[in-house]
PDB file of C-alpha atoms in Angstrom:
ATOM      1  CA  MET P   1     120.663 178.445 138.315  1.00  0.00           C
ATOM      2  CA  PHE P   2     117.604 177.120 136.348  1.00  0.00           C
ATOM      3  CA  ASP P   3     116.069 173.762 137.310  1.00  0.00           C
ATOM      4  CA  ILE P   4     115.663 171.206 134.501  1.00  0.00           C
ATOM      5  CA  ALA P   5     113.276 168.208 134.293  1.00  0.00           C
ATOM      6  CA  ILE P   6     114.053 165.494 131.980  1.00  0.00           C
ATOM      7  CA  LYS P   7     111.370 161.816 132.084  1.00  0.00           C
ATOM      8  CA  PRO P   8     113.414 159.205 130.511  1.00  0.00           C
ATOM      9  CA  THR P   9     111.696 156.961 127.662  1.00  0.00           C
ATOM     10  CA  PRO P  10     108.502 155.303 129.699  1.00  0.00           C
ATOM     11  CA  ARG P  11     108.924 151.640 131.021  1.00  0.00           C
ATOM     12  CA  THR P  12     106.494 149.389 132.899  1.00  0.00           C
ATOM     13  CA  SER P  13     107.766 149.405 136.609  1.00  0.00           C
ATOM     14  CA  THR P  14     106.607 147.683 139.208  1.00  0.00           C
ATOM     15  CA  CYS P  15     108.680 150.144 141.904  1.00  0.00           C
ATOM     16  CA  VAL P  16     109.390 153.350 140.280  1.00  0.00           C
ATOM     17  CA  GLU P  17     105.595 155.451 139.310  1.00  0.00           C
ATOM     18  CA  ALA P  18     107.917 158.348 137.983  1.00  0.00           C
ATOM     19  CA  ILE P  19     110.967 159.476 137.939  1.00  0.00           C
ATOM     20  CA  THR P  20     112.927 162.876 136.534  1.00  0.00           C
ATOM     21  CA  VAL P  21     116.338 163.402 136.178  1.00  0.00           C
ATOM     22  CA  ASN P  22     118.477 166.179 135.893  1.00  0.00           C
ATOM     23  CA  PRO P  23     122.307 165.786 134.206  1.00  0.00           C
ATOM     24  CA  ILE P  24     123.443 168.752 134.783  1.00  0.00           C
ATOM     25  CA  ALA P  25     122.639 169.021 138.340  1.00  0.00           C
ATOM     26  CA  GLY P  26     123.428 165.665 139.297  1.00  0.00           C
ATOM     27  CA  THR P  27     120.005 165.411 140.574  1.00  0.00           C
ATOM     28  CA  ALA P  28     117.279 162.707 140.375  1.00  0.00           C
ATOM     29  CA  LYS P  29     113.279 162.902 141.894  1.00  0.00           C
ATOM     30  CA  VAL P  30     111.942 159.008 142.236  1.00  0.00           C
ATOM     31  CA  ARG P  31     108.358 158.749 142.874  1.00  0.00           C
ATOM     32  CA  PHE P  32     107.995 154.739 144.193  1.00  0.00           C
ATOM     33  CA  ALA P  33     104.535 152.700 143.098  1.00  0.00           C
ATOM     34  CA  LYS P  34     104.190 150.776 146.589  1.00  0.00           C
ATOM     35  CA  ASN P  35     103.744 153.814 149.239  1.00  0.00           C
ATOM     36  CA  GLY P  36     103.805 156.850 146.882  1.00  0.00           C
ATOM     37  CA  TYR P  37     107.022 158.933 148.647  1.00  0.00           C
ATOM     38  CA  GLU P  38     108.957 160.822 146.873  1.00  0.00           C
ATOM     39  CA  TYR P  39     112.862 161.743 146.942  1.00  0.00           C
ATOM     40  CA  LYS P  40     115.593 163.771 145.572  1.00  0.00           C
ATOM     41  CA  TYR P  41     118.658 162.259 145.330  1.00  0.00           C
ATOM     42  CA  SER P  42     121.360 164.549 144.897  1.00  0.00           C
ATOM     43  CA  ASN P  43     125.430 163.810 143.619  1.00  0.00           C
ATOM     44  CA  VAL P  44     124.408 161.428 141.289  1.00  0.00           C
ATOM     45  CA  SER P  45     126.782 160.445 138.591  1.00  0.00           C
ATOM     46  CA  ARG P  46     125.769 162.368 135.435  1.00  0.00           C
ATOM     47  CA  ALA P  47     127.049 159.120 133.638  1.00  0.00           C
ATOM     48  CA  LYS P  48     124.676 157.407 135.289  1.00  0.00           C
ATOM     49  CA  ILE P  49     122.453 159.683 134.386  1.00  0.00           C
ATOM     50  CA  VAL P  50     122.934 159.873 130.736  1.00  0.00           C
ATOM     51  CA  ASN P  51     123.157 156.554 129.977  1.00  0.00           C
ATOM     52  CA  LEU P  52     119.298 155.693 131.948  1.00  0.00           C
ATOM     53  CA  LEU P  53     118.468 158.607 129.376  1.00  0.00           C
ATOM     54  CA  LEU P  54     120.180 156.641 126.263  1.00  0.00           C
ATOM     55  CA  GLN P  55     119.716 153.115 126.989  1.00  0.00           C
ATOM     56  CA  ASP P  56     115.928 152.330 126.410  1.00  0.00           C
ATOM     57  CA  ASN P  57     116.587 148.925 128.086  1.00  0.00           C
ATOM     58  CA  ILE P  58     117.413 149.850 131.871  1.00  0.00           C
ATOM     59  CA  SER P  59     115.457 148.728 134.578  1.00  0.00           C
ATOM     60  CA  LEU P  60     114.345 151.860 136.422  1.00  0.00           C
ATOM     61  CA  GLY P  61     113.597 149.312 139.659  1.00  0.00           C
ATOM     62  CA  PHE P  62     117.616 148.311 139.175  1.00  0.00           C
ATOM     63  CA  TRP P  63     118.370 151.367 138.653  1.00  0.00           C
ATOM     64  CA  VAL P  64     117.094 152.934 141.386  1.00  0.00           C
ATOM     65  CA  GLN P  65     117.858 149.837 143.646  1.00  0.00           C
ATOM     66  CA  GLU P  66     121.323 151.086 143.034  1.00  0.00           C
ATOM     67  CA  LEU P  67     121.163 154.586 143.930  1.00  0.00           C
ATOM     68  CA  ILE P  68     119.623 153.394 147.176  1.00  0.00           C
ATOM     69  CA  ASN P  69     122.579 151.123 147.721  1.00  0.00           C
ATOM     70  CA  ASN P  70     125.086 153.985 146.983  1.00  0.00           C
ATOM     71  CA  SER P  71     122.999 156.710 148.752  1.00  0.00           C
ATOM     72  CA  LYS P  72     123.032 157.781 152.326  1.00  0.00           C
ATOM     73  CA  THR P  73     120.431 159.754 154.410  1.00  0.00           C
ATOM     74  CA  VAL P  74     120.698 163.596 154.578  1.00  0.00           C
ATOM     75  CA  ARG P  75     119.736 165.013 158.432  1.00  0.00           C
ATOM     76  CA  TYR P  76     117.327 167.796 158.041  1.00  0.00           C
ATOM     77  CA  THR P  77     120.076 170.598 159.680  1.00  0.00           C
ATOM     78  CA  ASP P  78     122.683 170.293 156.973  1.00  0.00           C
ATOM     79  CA  ARG P  79     121.083 170.168 153.414  1.00  0.00           C
ATOM     80  CA  SER P  80     123.309 172.919 152.054  1.00  0.00           C
ATOM     81  CA  ARG P  81     124.568 172.763 148.917  1.00  0.00           C
ATOM     82  CA  GLN P  82     128.627 172.757 150.558  1.00  0.00           C
ATOM     83  CA  ALA P  83     127.095 169.830 153.163  1.00  0.00           C
ATOM     84  CA  VAL P  84     125.949 167.449 150.416  1.00  0.00           C
ATOM     85  CA  ILE P  85     128.701 167.696 148.065  1.00  0.00           C
ATOM     86  CA  ALA P  86     130.860 167.458 150.833  1.00  0.00           C
ATOM     87  CA  THR P  87     129.968 163.986 151.041  1.00  0.00           C
ATOM     88  CA  GLY P  88     131.267 162.458 148.141  1.00  0.00           C
ATOM     89  CA  LYS P  89     128.606 159.791 147.327  1.00  0.00           C
ATOM     90  CA  PRO P  90     124.615 160.472 146.013  1.00  0.00           C
ATOM     91  CA  VAL P  91     122.287 161.698 149.012  1.00  0.00           C
ATOM     92  CA  TYR P  92     118.546 161.809 149.162  1.00  0.00           C
ATOM     93  CA  GLU P  93     116.564 163.186 151.151  1.00  0.00           C
ATOM     94  CA  LEU P  94     112.231 162.515 151.193  1.00  0.00           C
ATOM     95  CA  ILE P  95     110.442 165.730 149.345  1.00  0.00           C
ATOM     96  CA  GLY P  96     106.563 164.875 150.098  1.00  0.00           C
ATOM     97  CA  THR P  97     104.344 161.835 149.318  1.00  0.00           C
ATOM     98  CA  SER P  98     101.288 160.859 147.446  1.00  0.00           C
ATOM     99  CA  TYR P  99      98.144 158.912 148.472  1.00  0.00           C
ATOM    100  CA  GLU P 100      96.877 158.331 144.911  1.00  0.00           C
ATOM    101  CA  ALA P 101      98.684 157.081 141.949  1.00  0.00           C
ATOM    102  CA  SER P 102      96.731 159.654 140.035  1.00  0.00           C
ATOM    103  CA  ALA P 103      97.909 162.334 141.612  1.00  0.00           C
ATOM    104  CA  GLU P 104      99.490 165.263 139.585  1.00  0.00           C
ATOM    105  CA  LEU P 105     103.594 164.773 140.063  1.00  0.00           C
ATOM    106  CA  PRO P 106     105.219 167.975 142.143  1.00  0.00           C
ATOM    107  CA  PHE P 107     108.287 167.540 139.230  1.00  0.00           C
TER     108      PHE P 107
END
């Protein structure tokens, strides 16, 4: 399956430096502005992703905060697609870090 990445309409955010979403796979990749950590969220509600893409007035910080509050971590050994889907909740994993705000996005 191919991986598409859609960037929502640019908005100012003190929390989120960059975000891409995939409404087909139900994933979101987020880079945080404060520390440069990059996370991949799976099992994200497709309705919430489409809402983020269509509504330009949604705060990225609030959207990501709700995602964080409803997510659980994926163990390093338990990253299979079946294990992620079996949780029934959004799950996240650390996929990288950047030390500069001007570094190229990996997604």
